Amino acid sequence: MRVSAGRLWSGLSLASKRLVGAGFALLLTMVGAVTLTMWDLRVVALTDARDNVSRLGIAIAEQTARSVQAVDLILQDLQQRIQRQGIATPAQFSAQLQNAALEEALHRSEQALPQANAFTIIGADGRLVNFSRRWPIPATDLSDRDYYAYFRAHDDPNPFVSQPVRSRGDGNWTVYVVRRVDGPGGIFLGLVLCAIDLNYFQKFYAALASGADTAVTLLKRDGTGLASFPIAARIGAKLPHTSWYHLVAQNTSGILNVPGFFNPGMRLISVHPLTDYPLVVDVSVLQEKVLSHWRRATTLVALGTFSAVLGIGVMLRALLLQLQRLESSESSLAEQNLSLITARRRMEEQARALQDSQTHLAKTSSALKTTLETMSQGIVMVDADRNVVVSNTQAIQLLGLPGEMMSAGYPFDDIIAYQKAQGEFLESPWRGEALEIDLSERLTYQRQRPDGRILEVQSVPLPDGGMVRTYTDITERQASQERISYIAHHDQLTKLVNRVVFQERLEDAIDLADRTGRGLAVLYLDLDRFKLVNDSRGHSVGDQLLAQVADRLRAAVRGIDTVARMGGDEFAIIQPMADHADASLRFADRLLQTISQPFDIEGGQCRVGVSIGLALYPSHAKNADTLLRHADVALYRAKAEGRGIACLFDQDMDARQQALFELEQELRLALDRAQFEIEYQPIRDVATLRLGGFEALLRWRHPSRGTIPPGEFIALAEHSGVITSIGLWVLETACAEAATWPPHLRIAINLSPAQFSHGSLTDELTDILRRTGLLPSRLVLEVTEGLLLDDSSTVLGIMSGLRALGVRFSLDDFGTGYAGLAYLQRFPFQVIKIDKVFVQDMVEKPEVLAIVTALLELSAALSLTVIAEGVETEAQLAALVRLRCPYVQGFLTGRPAPAEQARRVIDADRTAIDQIAH
C-alpha cells in the first residue's frame, strides 16, 4: 500500500522532522553551490571573450587606419604639390596635370602600395585628367560618381570615402579615397583620388583572424559593408537600423551581444571607428563558440547533480518510511517483530540505494574534476580562511608550484611566500604581490613570470569572503600584438625602421641635442643605377639588393644611430651627438666606399652607387622637417653634380634647388610647347670634304631664358625621367628629316643611358624607322662609355638586337673614358669618334699627335670608321689629312644649323659633285 508524503511527514516526531529537514537543506545547498560555480565560470568565459575581441579589434582598426592613411598621405602630398604650382583655374588644372611624367609618378606611387589599385586626377568638370594605369589618358567623364557630386557641393577639407564598386579592370571590389583640390579664393579645381583594392583587406583580415569563428568587417560610417572575413558575399550591403548600426553611425567604440548581419549567428561584436576616416572596423566571435566549453562542463555537472539529488531523494524517502514505521509501531509484539523484519529488509534496500547514490556522487565528482583538469586556464578557489579549496593541474603548471601546495587546505599565503622566494613579482615588486594577496576585489591584471611566460590573472571574490582566481597564459597573444606593432613600424623587406619611426626618433634626437648642447647630423641616401638593376634583372634581385644595402648600412653605424628606409631606394641616417661636419663627411665617404663594393646576388654581381646629402642641427635647421628637407636638397645637389658623392648643405643650395625645380617644371612642359629644335652638323670626308652625313644636336629655345645649352638641361631631364620622351621625339624628328636626304647620307643621334633602361627601346626604334621610312643602315646611334659602365650585359643585349636590324653604333668621346679598348672588343661598334681634346692639341703637342696616330692605326686594324671631332683650324685639318683620318666634324667644316639650312648644304654638295662629274 502506497503512503503519501504528507501522511509520512505528519506521522513523524519533531526530532525526525528536523533530521529530514537538515537532509533536504544539505541537498539544496549542494545544488546551489554547483549552480553558482557554473554561473561564475560562464561570466568568466564571456568576460575573457569580450577582452580578447576588443584587443583584436583595436589592433586591426589601427592597422586598417594605417593602410588607408598610407594612401591618404600620398593624396595629401599630391594635393599640396598641385597647390604649390599656383594653378588658378580649372582649365590650367587640366592642362598642366595632363602629362606623361605625372602619370609615371602616379604609377610609381601605385606600385609602392599593395592596397592601391590606381591613382587618378579629375578636373572640375568631372573629366579624367591623369591616371596611373594608362598613357595617353582616355577621354572619360566621371561626373556621375558619388564623390564628384559630394565635393562639387561641399568645400570639405577632409577625405571622402566612396561607396564600394566593382573595378572595370579586374572586377575586384574597390573603394575610392578622395580629396578636393582648391585654387586661390577656394575655387574648385578638381579631385585627387585613389582606388583601394578591398581584396587587400580581405587577405589582411584573414591573416589576423584567430579562427574560423572570428569575423572581421570593414564598414563605412553609414553602415555600408566594404570588406568582411570570412564571408565576403555581402560587400556593398547596408547594416539595418539596429543598436549595432547606431553605434557605427555615432562613431563610438563599444561591445554588443547581437545577431550578426555580415556573419550569421548571435555574436559578441566589438566596434572600433577609425580616427580621421569615416570608416569602422568590427571584430566579432560566435557566442556559441565562446560558451561551448562551458556548456559541455555544465551538461556533465548537471547530469551528475541530478543523479546525486535523485539518489539522496530516494534515501530520504526511505528514511521517512522507516521513521514512520518505527514511531507508529504500538501494536503487538508479533506485529513489532514483523515490522522489525520488514524494516531490516527495507534497510538493506536503503543500503543498496545509498551505495548507488555514493556511486553516482563519485561519478559527479569525477566529472567536475575532469572539467577542471581539461580547462585551458589554471583555476584556484580559496575560502574565507585563505586556504586552498579547489585547484587544477593547469594552475600548478602555470605558477610553477610543487603539487602539494595546491592540495585542499593548504594556506594561500604560504603559496605567495613561496612564489616571492622563487623570484616572482620582480617586474613590479609592490603592485604584483599586493594584487596576488588581495582576495576582496574583482581584479584583472597581467604579470610576467621569471621563465618569461606572461599570465593574465582574473580574481572574483565570493560572498563568504573567499575568491576564485583564474590564470591564463597570454604569452603568444602578447607576442602577436608585438609582431603587429613591429610590422607597423618597420619596413618588411629591409627590417629597418620606416619613415614614421624615423620622424619620431629625429624629434627625440633634436630634444637630446637641445638638452646636451651637442650636435646632430642627418644623412639622406639615394642609390644610383638601382632602377637599371630592377629593370634588367627583375624585382627579386632588386629586393635582395636593397636588403644587402640595409645590412651594410646597419654594420656601418653606431649603436645610437638610426637607419631607416624612406621608400623605394632611399635611406636616411640619424647621427646623434655629432658635433663636427668634417667627421660626418668622413663617415659619408666611408658609406660611399661601402656601397660601391659589388653585391653577390643569385650567382652574379650587381654594382650600384650612392649619392648622399648631409645636413646638421642646429647649424642648418631649427626643426626636424626643415632639417630633413635640407638633407634632401643636399642630396639633389649631389646627384646633379654627377652622383656617387656626398654634399653638405649650405644656404645657397636652397635657392639653387628652387631654381632647378622651376627649370625642371618648365622642362616638363617644353616638349608639349614645341620649344625643342634640332640642328644638324655636317660630317665630311677628309680627302674630298664631301658630305658623309650629319649629327643631330638638340637645342632648347626658351621664350624668356633664350637658348639653354644641353649641358644645363640634359642631366636634369635624365634625373626627372623626361629624357625618355624627349629622346623619342629627337629620334622621330631626325629620322623623318634624314629620310628626305640622298640615300648615301647618314644621320647620327645621341642616346641617353635612360633610354636603354627604359626597356622598350628596340620596339620603339623599329616603329620609328617603319613610320619614317628611313633605312636602318643610314642610322648611327652614338653612346658614351658612361652608359656601358651601368649594366654592360643589358646594354649589350639591346645593342645586339638593334645591330641585327642594320643600325650602326658609334662610341662617342673615345679615348677619354675608362677602358675603351675593352669596349671595342665586347660591343658591336662600327664607328668611333676621337674626342676634340686630342684633335685641338695634336698640332702643338707631339705626344697627343702620337696618341691620335695610334688610335687611327688601331681603328684601321679593327675595320672601324673614325670621325675626328672639334676640327676648328686649317692646321688641324691638314694634320688629319696627312694621317688619313676618314671623316671630320667641327666648326671649320660646318656649324650646326636648322633643317632648312642643312638642306641647302646638301644641295650645294650635290651641285659640286655634278660639276666634277661634267
XYZ file of N, CA, C and O in Angstrom, residues 249-392:
576
model
N 27.124 54.484 -36.594
C 26.822 55.813 -37.114
C 27.278 56.916 -36.167
O 27.637 58.015 -36.590
N 27.254 56.637 -34.852
C 27.651 57.658 -33.877
C 29.153 57.722 -33.677
O 29.633 58.466 -32.830
N 29.938 56.893 -34.438
C 31.415 56.931 -34.354
C 31.887 56.623 -32.935
O 32.747 57.311 -32.376
N 31.276 55.579 -32.333
C 31.532 55.255 -30.931
C 32.024 53.819 -30.822
O 31.483 52.920 -31.452
N 33.057 53.601 -30.004
C 33.530 52.251 -29.729
C 32.598 51.576 -28.733
O 31.966 52.237 -27.902
N 32.552 50.259 -28.789
C 31.739 49.524 -27.832
C 31.661 48.057 -28.191
O 32.113 47.630 -29.246
N 31.072 47.274 -27.273
C 30.912 45.832 -27.489
C 29.438 45.502 -27.275
O 28.846 45.894 -26.255
N 28.844 44.806 -28.256
C 27.438 44.432 -28.198
C 27.306 42.923 -28.337
O 28.144 42.262 -28.958
N 26.220 42.402 -27.781
C 25.880 40.994 -27.955
C 24.592 40.958 -28.762
O 23.497 41.075 -28.213
N 24.738 40.855 -30.106
C 23.585 40.967 -31.004
C 23.731 39.946 -32.139
O 24.817 39.419 -32.376
N 22.625 39.686 -32.850
C 22.745 38.817 -34.031
C 23.610 39.482 -35.103
O 23.523 40.676 -35.336
N 24.509 38.711 -35.745
C 25.372 39.244 -36.788
C 24.589 39.530 -38.066
O 23.565 38.893 -38.332
N 25.078 40.486 -38.849
C 24.454 40.800 -40.139
C 25.332 40.301 -41.278
O 24.870 39.596 -42.169
N 26.625 40.667 -41.277
C 27.546 40.221 -42.331
C 28.018 38.787 -42.083
O 28.440 38.111 -43.015
N 27.984 38.332 -40.840
C 28.359 36.966 -40.495
C 27.277 36.445 -39.552
O 26.927 37.114 -38.559
N 26.689 35.269 -39.817
C 25.483 34.808 -39.118
C 25.751 34.420 -37.675
O 26.880 34.176 -37.274
N 24.651 34.345 -36.886
C 24.708 33.850 -35.531
C 24.739 34.968 -34.502
O 25.066 36.109 -34.798
N 24.356 34.584 -33.228
C 24.462 35.532 -32.110
C 25.940 35.722 -31.807
O 26.669 34.753 -31.558
N 26.424 37.017 -31.803
C 27.860 37.266 -31.747
C 28.177 38.348 -30.713
O 27.356 39.230 -30.419
N 29.386 38.234 -30.172
C 29.981 39.346 -29.419
C 30.690 40.239 -30.438
O 31.656 39.814 -31.066
N 30.201 41.449 -30.636
C 30.713 42.335 -31.691
C 31.389 43.536 -31.044
O 30.776 44.273 -30.278
N 32.688 43.718 -31.370
C 33.469 44.863 -30.867
C 33.623 45.882 -31.999
O 34.149 45.580 -33.056
N 33.101 47.094 -31.784
C 33.055 48.146 -32.817
C 34.151 49.174 -32.534
O 34.265 49.682 -31.415
N 34.944 49.497 -33.579
C 36.063 50.434 -33.423
C 36.110 51.397 -34.612
O 36.495 51.018 -35.723
N 35.701 52.652 -34.438
C 35.812 53.634 -35.541
C 37.261 53.994 -35.799
O 38.088 54.006 -34.881
N 37.589 54.286 -37.075
C 38.940 54.704 -37.465
C 39.094 56.214 -37.262
O 38.242 56.999 -37.688
N 40.180 56.573 -36.613
C 40.464 58.004 -36.409
C 40.718 58.668 -37.766
O 41.437 58.145 -38.602
N 40.120 59.817 -37.988
C 40.332 60.675 -39.170
C 39.636 60.174 -40.426
O 39.690 60.851 -41.473
N 38.985 58.990 -40.400
C 38.334 58.482 -41.618
C 36.936 57.973 -41.264
O 36.723 57.407 -40.178
N 35.974 58.130 -42.182
C 34.595 57.713 -41.912
C 34.429 56.210 -42.088
O 33.566 55.751 -42.840
N 35.273 55.453 -41.401
C 35.281 54.001 -41.525
C 35.226 53.381 -40.129
O 35.677 53.989 -39.146
N 34.695 52.169 -40.058
C 34.549 51.468 -38.790
C 34.985 50.019 -39.001
O 34.660 49.407 -40.018
N 35.727 49.482 -38.037
C 36.112 48.066 -38.048
C 35.374 47.379 -36.899
O 35.386 47.896 -35.763
N 34.680 46.268 -37.187
C 34.151 45.499 -36.076
C 34.681 44.077 -36.159
O 34.862 43.509 -37.236
N 34.983 43.544 -34.994
C 35.503 42.179 -34.853
C 34.512 41.431 -33.970
O 34.107 41.952 -32.914
N 34.114 40.249 -34.392
C 33.105 39.520 -33.637
C 33.489 38.058 -33.515
O 34.296 37.532 -34.294
N 32.891 37.411 -32.517
C 33.087 35.978 -32.308
C 31.740 35.387 -31.924
O 30.913 36.024 -31.264
N 31.481 34.174 -32.376
C 30.230 33.488 -32.072
C 30.099 33.249 -30.570
O 31.011 32.712 -29.935
N 28.980 33.693 -30.009
C 28.753 33.433 -28.580
C 28.676 31.933 -28.324
O 29.147 31.433 -27.300
N 28.131 31.222 -29.284
C 28.037 29.773 -29.130
C 29.426 29.146 -28.985
O 29.633 28.249 -28.185
N 30.400 29.669 -29.775
C 31.774 29.145 -29.696
C 32.411 29.499 -28.357
O 33.119 28.694 -27.738
N 32.172 30.744 -27.887
C 32.757 31.189 -26.613
C 32.278 30.310 -25.459
O 33.055 29.964 -24.561
N 30.981 29.939 -25.483
C 30.396 29.203 -24.359
C 30.373 27.700 -24.584
O 29.755 26.969 -23.797
N 31.029 27.212 -25.674
C 30.933 25.780 -25.974
C 31.550 24.929 -24.866
O 30.955 23.933 -24.422
N 32.766 25.309 -24.411
C 33.395 24.526 -23.324
C 32.563 24.608 -22.044
O 32.393 23.614 -21.318
N 32.008 25.796 -21.763
C 31.193 25.952 -20.559
C 29.927 25.094 -20.642
O 29.526 24.473 -19.650
N 29.294 25.021 -21.801
C 28.081 24.217 -21.937
C 28.367 22.727 -21.703
O 27.585 22.023 -21.062
N 29.518 22.269 -22.282
C 29.846 20.837 -22.071
C 30.050 20.540 -20.588
O 29.571 19.540 -20.057
N 30.779 21.475 -19.915
C 31.010 21.263 -18.486
C 29.692 21.323 -17.710
O 29.457 20.526 -16.785
N 28.828 22.286 -18.075
C 27.540 22.426 -17.378
C 26.689 21.169 -17.550
O 26.035 20.703 -16.601
N 26.695 20.598 -18.750
C 25.906 19.383 -19.007
C 26.367 18.234 -18.124
O 25.556 17.524 -17.504
N 27.709 18.065 -18.057
C 28.246 16.976 -17.227
C 27.906 17.180 -15.754
O 27.485 16.252 -15.045
N 28.105 18.426 -15.277
C 27.808 18.689 -13.859
C 26.315 18.525 -13.570
O 25.922 17.999 -12.525
N 25.455 18.968 -14.504
C 24.006 18.847 -14.297
C 23.576 17.379 -14.197
O 22.757 17.012 -13.341
N 24.166 16.563 -15.095
C 23.840 15.129 -15.035
C 24.283 14.520 -13.708
O 23.538 13.744 -13.070
N 25.497 14.883 -13.288
C 25.971 14.334 -12.012
C 25.136 14.810 -10.843
O 24.798 14.028 -9.926
N 24.796 16.101 -10.849
C 23.996 16.648 -9.742
C 22.604 16.014 -9.703
O 22.070 15.687 -8.630
N 22.014 15.853 -10.906
C 20.684 15.219 -10.952
C 20.729 13.802 -10.387
O 19.848 13.382 -9.626
N 21.797 13.071 -10.731
C 21.921 11.700 -10.204
C 22.036 11.719 -8.690
O 21.427 10.895 -7.981
N 22.853 12.670 -8.178
C 23.029 12.743 -6.732
C 21.727 13.104 -6.032
O 21.360 12.531 -4.984
N 21.010 14.106 -6.590
C 19.732 14.516 -5.984
C 18.737 13.360 -5.981
O 18.021 13.115 -5.003
N 18.693 12.637 -7.108
C 17.768 11.502 -7.193
C 18.093 10.450 -6.140
O 17.203 9.923 -5.440
N 19.400 10.154 -6.004
C 19.776 9.138 -5.011
C 19.470 9.565 -3.593
O 18.936 8.786 -2.773
N 19.803 10.828 -3.316
C 19.547 11.310 -1.947
C 18.046 11.375 -1.682
O 17.564 11.107 -0.572
N 17.267 11.744 -2.709
C 15.808 11.781 -2.526
C 15.245 10.403 -2.191
O 14.364 10.260 -1.323
N 15.738 9.394 -2.905
C 15.294 8.019 -2.609
C 15.636 7.652 -1.174
O 14.830 7.047 -0.434
N 16.872 8.059 -0.809
C 17.313 7.735 0.552
C 16.447 8.434 1.604
O 16.041 7.832 2.611
N 16.135 9.720 1.363
C 15.322 10.458 2.319
C 13.904 9.880 2.430
O 13.310 9.806 3.514
N 13.377 9.508 1.270
C 12.032 8.921 1.318
C 12.036 7.604 2.092
O 11.138 7.323 2.897
N 13.066 6.793 1.857
C 13.171 5.537 2.613
C 13.304 5.813 4.107
O 12.745 5.096 4.956
N 14.089 6.887 4.389
C 14.259 7.224 5.808
C 12.934 7.661 6.434
O 12.619 7.327 7.588
N 12.151 8.455 5.646
C 10.847 8.863 6.138
C 9.963 7.640 6.459
O 9.285 7.574 7.504
N 9.962 6.699 5.542
C 9.164 5.494 5.769
C 9.618 4.746 7.029
O 8.824 4.257 7.824
N 10.928 4.658 7.163
C 11.454 3.918 8.303
C 11.083 4.577 9.632
O 10.669 3.925 10.598
N 11.262 5.902 9.645
C 10.941 6.609 10.878
C 9.460 6.498 11.216
O 9.058 6.350 12.379
N 8.596 6.574 10.153
C 7.157 6.464 10.404
C 6.791 5.099 10.984
O 5.971 4.976 11.897
N 7.410 4.081 10.445
C 7.116 2.739 10.921
C 7.599 2.522 12.366
O 6.946 1.874 13.191
N 8.818 3.078 12.602
C 9.361 2.890 13.946
C 8.497 3.590 14.987
O 8.260 3.066 16.095
N 8.043 4.798 14.675
C 7.305 5.594 15.640
C 5.830 5.169 15.757
O 5.140 5.485 16.752
N 5.320 4.489 14.751
C 3.908 4.054 14.821
C 3.752 2.584 15.262
O 2.649 2.005 15.205
N 4.879 2.008 15.638
C 4.825 0.584 15.994
C 4.361 0.447 17.469
O 5.155 0.445 18.405
N 3.021 0.422 17.695
C 2.449 0.313 19.045
C 1.499 -0.898 19.139
O 0.685 -1.009 20.036
N 1.673 -1.732 18.228
C 0.816 -2.930 18.218
C 1.470 -4.061 19.008
O 2.419 -3.834 19.742
N 1.110 -5.107 18.706
C 1.544 -6.293 19.442
C 2.973 -6.642 19.126
O 3.559 -6.139 18.164
N 3.572 -7.458 19.982
C 4.960 -7.879 19.817
C 5.142 -8.598 18.509
O 6.162 -8.411 17.822
N 4.142 -9.364 18.082
C 4.260 -10.079 16.819
C 4.325 -9.110 15.657
O 5.137 -9.271 14.714
N 3.465 -8.077 15.860
C 3.463 -7.068 14.796
C 4.782 -6.295 14.789
O 5.314 -5.940 13.732
N 5.339 -6.056 16.046
C 6.613 -5.349 16.133
C 7.745 -6.156 15.497
O 8.597 -5.622 14.784
N 7.709 -7.503 15.797
C 8.764 -8.344 15.200
C 8.653 -8.348 13.674
O 9.658 -8.304 12.955
N 7.374 -8.435 13.246
C 7.177 -8.415 11.793
C 7.657 -7.081 11.196
O 8.282 -7.043 10.127
N 7.378 -6.000 11.932
C 7.810 -4.680 11.455
C 9.336 -4.583 11.411
O 9.931 -3.977 10.495
N 9.965 -5.199 12.493
C 11.435 -5.162 12.524
C 12.038 -5.924 11.343
O 13.025 -5.497 10.719
N 11.410 -7.099 11.062
C 11.923 -7.868 9.921
C 11.758 -7.077 8.624
O 12.658 -6.998 7.785
N 10.570 -6.444 8.519
C 10.314 -5.629 7.324
C 11.282 -4.454 7.240
O 11.817 -4.113 6.170
N 11.491 -3.847 8.441
C 12.403 -2.699 8.484
C 13.817 -3.101 8.093
O 14.543 -2.366 7.385
N 14.249 -4.304 8.572
C 15.588 -4.773 8.235
C 15.734 -4.976 6.735
O 16.733 -4.589 6.121
N 14.710 -5.551 6.137
C 14.764 -5.755 4.698
C 14.819 -4.409 3.954
O 15.558 -4.246 2.979
N 13.961 -3.524 4.467
C 13.953 -2.230 3.797
C 15.268 -1.468 4.034
O 15.717 -0.714 3.166
N 15.876 -1.655 5.198
C 17.174 -1.034 5.458
C 18.234 -1.570 4.505
O 19.126 -0.826 4.035
N 18.129 -2.867 4.232
C 19.080 -3.437 3.266
C 18.890 -2.789 1.894
O 19.857 -2.472 1.187
N 17.593 -2.592 1.539
C 17.323 -1.922 0.264
C 17.860 -0.477 0.278
O 18.417 0.028 -0.702
N 17.659 0.153 1.438
C 18.164 1.514 1.562
C 19.697 1.560 1.463
O 20.269 2.498 0.891
N 20.347 0.549 2.043
C 21.815 0.496 1.980
C 22.269 0.372 0.529
O 23.245 1.024 0.107
N 21.533 -0.508 -0.185
C 21.878 -0.624 -1.595
C 21.641 0.693 -2.336
O 22.436 1.119 -3.186
N 20.505 1.335 -1.994
C 20.230 2.629 -2.626
C 21.293 3.667 -2.262
O 21.730 4.479 -3.100
N 21.729 3.634 -0.984
C 22.766 4.581 -0.560
C 24.073 4.318 -1.292
O 24.778 5.256 -1.696
N 24.354 3.049 -1.452
C 25.582 2.707 -2.186
C 25.506 3.205 -3.631
O 26.476 3.742 -4.177
N 24.308 3.031 -4.221
C 24.123 3.557 -5.585
C 24.293 5.071 -5.616
O 24.894 5.638 -6.547
N 23.750 5.722 -4.561
C 23.870 7.184 -4.513
C 25.333 7.608 -4.404
O 25.781 8.581 -5.038
N 26.082 6.878 -3.601
C 27.510 7.195 -3.456
C 28.253 6.995 -4.776
O 29.164 7.765 -5.124
N 27.844 5.957 -5.499
C 28.465 5.717 -6.799
C 28.185 6.880 -7.754
O 29.081 7.380 -8.450
N 26.898 7.314 -7.756
C 26.546 8.463 -8.599
C 27.307 9.712 -8.174
O 27.763 10.513 -9.012
N 27.430 9.891 -6.840
C 28.140 11.078 -6.351
C 29.614 11.048 -6.758
O 30.201 12.068 -7.125
N 30.202 9.837 -6.733
C 31.605 9.702 -7.146
C 31.761 10.043 -8.630
O 32.730 10.702 -9.044
N 30.778 9.598 -9.438
C 30.833 9.931 -10.865
C 30.707 11.439 -11.076
O 31.399 12.028 -11.928
N 29.799 12.056 -10.302
C 29.638 13.506 -10.423
C 30.920 14.232 -10.055
O 31.355 15.176 -10.734
N 31.546 13.791 -8.953
C 32.813 14.402 -8.526
C 33.887 14.212 -9.591
O 34.673 15.121 -9.880
N 33.896 13.030 -10.222
C 34.879 12.759 -11.278
C 34.646 13.662 -12.488
O 35.589 14.179 -13.095
N 33.335 13.888 -12.813
C 33.024 14.760 -13.951
C 33.490 16.183 -13.685
O 34.050 16.864 -14.557
N 33.246 16.659 -12.425
C 33.682 18.017 -12.081
C 35.193 18.130 -12.135
O 35.755 19.117 -12.633
N 35.883 17.102 -11.636
C 37.356 17.107 -11.671
C 37.857 17.092 -13.121
O 38.814 17.806 -13.465
N 37.191 16.292 -13.971
C 37.583 16.250 -15.385
C 37.421 17.621 -16.034
O 38.272 18.080 -16.811
N 36.308 18.293 -15.684
C 36.073 19.634 -16.227
C 37.193 20.584 -15.837
O 37.728 21.333 -16.670
N 37.567 20.556 -14.559
C 38.631 21.451 -14.083
C 39.961 21.127 -14.741
O 40.740 22.023 -15.092
N 40.251 19.842 -14.936
C 41.552 19.441 -15.463
C 41.675 19.665 -16.972
O 42.783 19.734 -17.501
N 40.541 19.750 -17.661
C 40.610 19.960 -19.112
C 40.502 21.427 -19.491
O 40.542 21.769 -20.675
N 40.326 22.314 -18.523
C 40.290 23.748 -18.830
C 41.664 24.222 -19.274
O 42.694 23.753 -18.781
N 41.681 25.172 -20.223
C 42.954 25.744 -20.665
C 43.515 26.726 -19.650
O 44.689 27.084 -19.693
N 42.672 27.178 -18.723
C 43.107 28.115 -17.700
C 43.412 27.374 -16.410
O 42.869 26.304 -16.138
N 44.322 27.965 -15.621
C 44.516 27.490 -14.258
C 43.462 28.110 -13.360
O 43.107 29.278 -13.523
N 42.926 27.342 -12.406
C 41.871 27.856 -11.533
C 42.175 27.458 -10.093
O 42.647 26.341 -9.831
N 41.977 28.379 -9.156
C 42.181 28.148 -7.723
C 41.017 28.780 -6.978
O 40.666 29.935 -7.246
N 40.415 28.017 -6.063
C 39.387 28.570 -5.183
C 39.945 28.597 -3.769
O 40.510 27.610 -3.284
N 39.824 29.764 -3.103
C 40.330 29.965 -1.745
C 39.141 30.340 -0.859
O 38.286 31.147 -1.262
N 39.092 29.755 0.365
C 37.965 30.066 1.257
C 38.255 31.316 2.069
O 39.309 31.962 1.924
N 37.310 31.674 2.938
C 37.442 32.894 3.735
C 38.626 32.843 4.690
O 39.139 33.879 5.121
N 39.099 31.620 5.058
C 40.263 31.480 5.944
C 41.572 31.483 5.164
O 42.619 31.161 5.735
N 41.492 31.809 3.862
C 42.678 31.917 2.987
C 43.373 30.563 2.807
O 44.596 30.485 2.696
N 42.577 29.505 2.772
C 43.098 28.175 2.479
C 42.568 27.716 1.121
O 41.450 28.044 0.732
N 43.390 26.915 0.413
C 43.000 26.396 -0.893
C 41.873 25.397 -0.727
O 41.942 24.498 0.120
N 40.812 25.551 -1.532
C 39.691 24.616 -1.528
C 39.738 23.736 -2.779
O 39.642 22.515 -2.695
N 39.864 24.358 -3.936
C 39.879 23.629 -5.209
C 40.997 24.218 -6.079
O 41.231 25.438 -6.066
N 41.666 23.355 -6.848
C 42.658 23.812 -7.838
C 42.752 22.766 -8.932
O 42.241 21.652 -8.776
N 43.394 23.115 -10.030
C 43.612 22.137 -11.106
C 45.096 22.084 -11.482
O 45.906 22.928 -11.059
